[in-house]
PDB file of C-alpha atoms in Angstrom:
ATOM      1  CA  MET A   1       0.016   0.191   0.062  1.00  0.00           C
ATOM      2  CA  ALA A   2       1.369   3.436  -1.083  1.00  0.00           C
ATOM      3  CA  LYS A   3       2.099   5.685   1.610  1.00  0.00           C
ATOM      4  CA  PHE A   4      -1.118   8.143   2.606  1.00  0.00           C
ATOM      5  CA  LYS A   5      -0.088  11.796   2.341  1.00  0.00           C
ATOM      6  CA  LEU A   6      -1.735  14.324   4.843  1.00  0.00           C
ATOM      7  CA  ASP A   7      -2.144  17.555   3.650  1.00  0.00           C
ATOM      8  CA  GLU A   8      -2.913  20.934   5.846  1.00  0.00           C
ATOM      9  CA  ILE A   9      -6.499  20.359   5.873  1.00  0.00           C
ATOM     10  CA  ASP A  10      -6.176  16.739   7.149  1.00  0.00           C
ATOM     11  CA  HIS A  11      -3.991  17.563  10.032  1.00  0.00           C
ATOM     12  CA  GLN A  12      -6.635  20.395  10.709  1.00  0.00           C
ATOM     13  CA  ILE A  13      -9.358  17.770  10.817  1.00  0.00           C
ATOM     14  CA  LEU A  14      -7.306  15.420  12.864  1.00  0.00           C
ATOM     15  CA  ASP A  15      -6.510  18.183  15.189  1.00  0.00           C
ATOM     16  CA  MET A  16     -10.296  19.296  15.913  1.00  0.00           C
ATOM     17  CA  LEU A  17     -10.940  15.275  16.269  1.00  0.00           C
ATOM     18  CA  ILE A  18      -8.389  14.833  18.566  1.00  0.00           C
ATOM     19  CA  ASP A  19      -9.959  17.430  20.367  1.00  0.00           C
ATOM     20  CA  ASN A  20     -13.327  15.883  20.418  1.00  0.00           C
ATOM     21  CA  THR A  21     -14.073  12.676  18.738  1.00  0.00           C
ATOM     22  CA  ARG A  22     -17.944  13.452  18.683  1.00  0.00           C
ATOM     23  CA  ILE A  23     -17.447  16.587  16.853  1.00  0.00           C
ATOM     24  CA  PRO A  24     -20.186  17.075  13.915  1.00  0.00           C
ATOM     25  CA  PHE A  25     -18.140  16.851  10.664  1.00  0.00           C
ATOM     26  CA  THR A  26     -20.534  20.072   9.851  1.00  0.00           C
ATOM     27  CA  ASP A  27     -18.715  21.885  12.502  1.00  0.00           C
ATOM     28  CA  ILE A  28     -15.212  20.725  11.315  1.00  0.00           C
ATOM     29  CA  ALA A  29     -16.265  22.190   7.927  1.00  0.00           C
ATOM     30  CA  LYS A  30     -17.856  25.444   8.901  1.00  0.00           C
ATOM     31  CA  LYS A  31     -14.496  26.023  10.574  1.00  0.00           C
ATOM     32  CA  LEU A  32     -12.306  24.812   7.888  1.00  0.00           C
ATOM     33  CA  VAL A  33     -14.377  26.573   5.288  1.00  0.00           C
ATOM     34  CA  ILE A  34     -15.037  23.333   3.309  1.00  0.00           C
ATOM     35  CA  SER A  35     -18.082  21.259   2.439  1.00  0.00           C
ATOM     36  CA  ALA A  36     -19.344  18.783   5.771  1.00  0.00           C
ATOM     37  CA  GLY A  37     -19.039  15.951   2.428  1.00  0.00           C
ATOM     38  CA  THR A  38     -15.417  17.019   1.972  1.00  0.00           C
ATOM     39  CA  VAL A  39     -14.961  16.404   5.892  1.00  0.00           C
ATOM     40  CA  HIS A  40     -16.570  12.901   5.412  1.00  0.00           C
ATOM     41  CA  VAL A  41     -14.369  11.766   2.467  1.00  0.00           C
ATOM     42  CA  ARG A  42     -11.254  12.750   4.117  1.00  0.00           C
ATOM     43  CA  VAL A  43     -11.650  10.969   7.269  1.00  0.00           C
ATOM     44  CA  LYS A  44     -12.955   7.729   5.438  1.00  0.00           C
ATOM     45  CA  LYS A  45      -9.587   7.900   3.224  1.00  0.00           C
ATOM     46  CA  MET A  46      -7.886   8.492   6.871  1.00  0.00           C
ATOM     47  CA  GLU A  47      -9.480   5.445   8.368  1.00  0.00           C
ATOM     48  CA  GLU A  48      -9.003   3.220   5.173  1.00  0.00           C
ATOM     49  CA  ALA A  49      -5.161   4.075   5.436  1.00  0.00           C
ATOM     50  CA  GLY A  50      -5.330   3.252   8.671  1.00  0.00           C
ATOM     51  CA  ILE A  51      -4.368   6.520  10.213  1.00  0.00           C
ATOM     52  CA  ILE A  52      -7.544   7.180  12.008  1.00  0.00           C
ATOM     53  CA  ARG A  53      -8.543   3.564  14.093  1.00  0.00           C
ATOM     54  CA  GLY A  54     -11.675   4.296  15.514  1.00  0.00           C
ATOM     55  CA  SER A  55     -12.354   6.930  17.918  1.00  0.00           C
ATOM     56  CA  SER A  56     -12.088   6.711  21.920  1.00  0.00           C
ATOM     57  CA  LEU A  57     -13.894   8.247  24.979  1.00  0.00           C
ATOM     58  CA  THR A  58     -11.919   9.723  27.779  1.00  0.00           C
ATOM     59  CA  LEU A  59     -13.403   9.178  31.504  1.00  0.00           C
ATOM     60  CA  ASP A  60     -12.590  11.085  34.348  1.00  0.00           C
ATOM     61  CA  TYR A  61     -11.489   8.061  36.683  1.00  0.00           C
ATOM     62  CA  GLN A  62     -11.387   9.870  39.806  1.00  0.00           C
ATOM     63  CA  LYS A  63     -15.071  10.893  39.646  1.00  0.00           C
ATOM     64  CA  LEU A  64     -15.639   6.963  38.899  1.00  0.00           C
ATOM     65  CA  GLY A  65     -14.030   6.108  42.124  1.00  0.00           C
ATOM     66  CA  TYR A  66     -10.582   5.095  40.098  1.00  0.00           C
ATOM     67  CA  SER A  67      -8.232   7.674  40.896  1.00  0.00           C
ATOM     68  CA  PHE A  68      -5.272   5.135  41.946  1.00  0.00           C
ATOM     69  CA  ILE A  69      -2.620   4.588  39.130  1.00  0.00           C
ATOM     70  CA  ALA A  70       0.688   2.423  39.876  1.00  0.00           C
ATOM     71  CA  TYR A  71       2.798   0.778  37.486  1.00  0.00           C
ATOM     72  CA  VAL A  72       4.033  -2.658  37.980  1.00  0.00           C
ATOM     73  CA  GLY A  73       7.039  -4.192  36.187  1.00  0.00           C
ATOM     74  CA  VAL A  74       6.750  -7.770  36.041  1.00  0.00           C
ATOM     75  CA  PHE A  75       9.694 -10.291  36.066  1.00  0.00           C
ATOM     76  CA  LEU A  76       9.152 -13.825  34.179  1.00  0.00           C
ATOM     77  CA  ASN A  77      10.121 -16.959  35.228  1.00  0.00           C
ATOM     78  CA  ASN A  78      11.196 -17.266  31.589  1.00  0.00           C
ATOM     79  CA  THR A  79      10.359 -15.082  28.826  1.00  0.00           C
ATOM     80  CA  SER A  80       8.804 -18.197  26.581  1.00  0.00           C
ATOM     81  CA  GLN A  81       5.966 -17.830  29.186  1.00  0.00           C
ATOM     82  CA  THR A  82       5.162 -14.025  27.987  1.00  0.00           C
ATOM     83  CA  LYS A  83       1.933 -14.884  25.804  1.00  0.00           C
ATOM     84  CA  PHE A  84       0.514 -17.078  28.708  1.00  0.00           C
ATOM     85  CA  VAL A  85       1.208 -14.595  31.353  1.00  0.00           C
ATOM     86  CA  LEU A  86      -0.156 -11.586  29.436  1.00  0.00           C
ATOM     87  CA  GLU A  87      -3.355 -13.822  28.635  1.00  0.00           C
ATOM     88  CA  ARG A  88      -3.811 -14.146  32.484  1.00  0.00           C
ATOM     89  CA  ILE A  89      -3.171 -10.238  32.880  1.00  0.00           C
ATOM     90  CA  ALA A  90      -5.747  -9.559  30.306  1.00  0.00           C
ATOM     91  CA  GLU A  91      -8.025 -11.049  32.791  1.00  0.00           C
ATOM     92  CA  ILE A  92      -7.806  -8.499  35.163  1.00  0.00           C
ATOM     93  CA  PRO A  93      -9.554  -5.472  34.394  1.00  0.00           C
ATOM     94  CA  TYR A  94      -7.951  -2.743  36.349  1.00  0.00           C
ATOM     95  CA  VAL A  95      -4.634  -3.614  34.396  1.00  0.00           C
ATOM     96  CA  THR A  96      -5.296  -1.154  31.519  1.00  0.00           C
ATOM     97  CA  VAL A  97      -2.225  -1.230  29.458  1.00  0.00           C
ATOM     98  CA  ALA A  98       0.485  -3.637  29.379  1.00  0.00           C
ATOM     99  CA  HIS A  99       3.597  -3.480  27.019  1.00  0.00           C
ATOM    100  CA  ILE A 100       6.326  -6.129  26.593  1.00  0.00           C
ATOM    101  CA  THR A 101       9.405  -4.577  27.402  1.00  0.00           C
ATOM    102  CA  THR A 102      13.350  -4.835  26.730  1.00  0.00           C
ATOM    103  CA  GLY A 103      15.612  -4.011  29.949  1.00  0.00           C
ATOM    104  CA  LYS A 104      14.406  -4.596  33.445  1.00  0.00           C
ATOM    105  CA  PHE A 105      11.089  -5.857  33.223  1.00  0.00           C
ATOM    106  CA  ASN A 106       9.782  -8.184  30.777  1.00  0.00           C
ATOM    107  CA  ILE A 107       6.179  -6.753  30.992  1.00  0.00           C
ATOM    108  CA  PHE A 108       5.162  -3.413  32.180  1.00  0.00           C
ATOM    109  CA  CYS A 109       1.874  -2.656  33.359  1.00  0.00           C
ATOM    110  CA  LYS A 110      -0.312   0.314  34.157  1.00  0.00           C
ATOM    111  CA  VAL A 111      -3.119  -0.306  36.962  1.00  0.00           C
ATOM    112  CA  ARG A 112      -6.408   1.895  37.956  1.00  0.00           C
ATOM    113  CA  ALA A 113      -7.427   1.283  41.494  1.00  0.00           C
ATOM    114  CA  LYS A 114      -9.744   2.664  43.876  1.00  0.00           C
ATOM    115  CA  ASN A 115      -7.107   3.204  46.583  1.00  0.00           C
ATOM    116  CA  THR A 116      -3.965   1.696  47.830  1.00  0.00           C
ATOM    117  CA  SER A 117      -5.796  -1.316  49.254  1.00  0.00           C
ATOM    118  CA  HIS A 118      -7.547  -2.096  46.316  1.00  0.00           C
ATOM    119  CA  ALA A 119      -4.236  -1.273  44.040  1.00  0.00           C
ATOM    120  CA  LYS A 120      -2.749  -3.970  46.519  1.00  0.00           C
ATOM    121  CA  ASP A 121      -5.334  -6.922  46.013  1.00  0.00           C
ATOM    122  CA  ILE A 122      -4.419  -6.009  42.098  1.00  0.00           C
ATOM    123  CA  ILE A 123      -0.703  -6.252  42.695  1.00  0.00           C
ATOM    124  CA  PHE A 124      -1.448  -9.843  44.506  1.00  0.00           C
ATOM    125  CA  MET A 125      -3.607 -10.985  41.697  1.00  0.00           C
ATOM    126  CA  LEU A 126      -0.368 -10.454  39.316  1.00  0.00           C
ATOM    127  CA  ASP A 127       1.902 -12.003  41.884  1.00  0.00           C
ATOM    128  CA  ASP A 128      -0.225 -15.014  41.589  1.00  0.00           C
ATOM    129  CA  ILE A 129       0.124 -15.626  37.957  1.00  0.00           C
ATOM    130  CA  GLU A 130       2.019 -19.038  36.893  1.00  0.00           C
ATOM    131  CA  GLY A 131       5.045 -17.789  35.168  1.00  0.00           C
ATOM    132  CA  ILE A 132       5.693 -14.345  37.254  1.00  0.00           C
ATOM    133  CA  TYR A 133       8.283 -14.650  39.533  1.00  0.00           C
ATOM    134  CA  ARG A 134       8.053 -11.222  41.276  1.00  0.00           C
ATOM    135  CA  THR A 135       6.509  -7.366  40.256  1.00  0.00           C
ATOM    136  CA  GLU A 136       7.846  -4.107  41.183  1.00  0.00           C
ATOM    137  CA  THR A 137       5.433  -1.222  41.840  1.00  0.00           C
ATOM    138  CA  MET A 138       5.869   2.580  41.236  1.00  0.00           C
ATOM    139  CA  ILE A 139       2.593   4.765  42.349  1.00  0.00           C
ATOM    140  CA  SER A 140       1.785   7.408  40.138  1.00  0.00           C
ATOM    141  CA  LEU A 141       1.546  11.022  42.425  1.00  0.00           C
ATOM    142  CA  GLU A 142       0.056  12.913  39.372  1.00  0.00           C
ATOM    143  CA  GLU A 143      -0.230  12.718  35.661  1.00  0.00           C
ATOM    144  CA  SER A 144       1.287  15.818  34.930  1.00  0.00           C
ATOM    145  CA  ILE A 145       1.686  15.227  30.715  1.00  0.00           C
ATOM    146  CA  ASN A 146      -0.949  13.352  29.084  1.00  0.00           C
ATOM    147  CA  ASP A 147      -0.813  15.395  25.645  1.00  0.00           C
ATOM    148  CA  LYS A 148      -1.512  13.704  21.989  1.00  0.00           C
ATOM    149  CA  LYS A 149      -1.431  16.911  19.987  1.00  0.00           C
ATOM    150  CA  ARG A 150       2.008  17.818  20.656  1.00  0.00           C
ATOM    151  CA  LEU A 151       2.967  14.421  19.156  1.00  0.00           C
ATOM    152  CA  MET A 152       0.709  14.565  16.317  1.00  0.00           C
ATOM    153  CA  HIS A 153       2.226  18.168  15.579  1.00  0.00           C
ATOM    154  CA  THR A 154       5.665  17.475  15.359  1.00  0.00           C
ATOM    155  CA  ILE A 155       4.410  14.390  13.377  1.00  0.00           C
ATOM    156  CA  PHE A 156       2.841  16.802  10.793  1.00  0.00           C
ATOM    157  CA  ASN A 157       5.956  18.896  10.693  1.00  0.00           C
ATOM    158  CA  GLU A 158       8.445  15.837  10.019  1.00  0.00           C
ATOM    159  CA  LEU A 159       6.097  14.879   7.113  1.00  0.00           C
TER     160      LEU A 159
END
């Protein structure tokens, strides 16, 4: 497949969609002084090229009672157990992200919990998975940077 070429209009459409995935195409069209049909066609092309893969919803976990975030580094007995361990980790809904990594940990997870006691229970669930010989936990005191747009603009400038 040929590399999809984004132009400035595509950049602006993506910029608005990152701010609000539910923004109507007619609103985007008005702001960019183009037709809603043009926005629809461009978004569809970016979806077909795999640049846009669905849309997501941002939740305020603090308001839902899940403000505690911990990062858990997982050490495996053997790297051949990675797939099995990841399948078991996927069964724990409080583990929201898991990466296979190089370096100190075999797997690195993000955990959302209600409080420290709940986080402890989740970490014990991880520790009980066959193939994990130990974990190392870091508590997030505050999420200071979570900005998709800065990276997006850097990528656009490099294209």
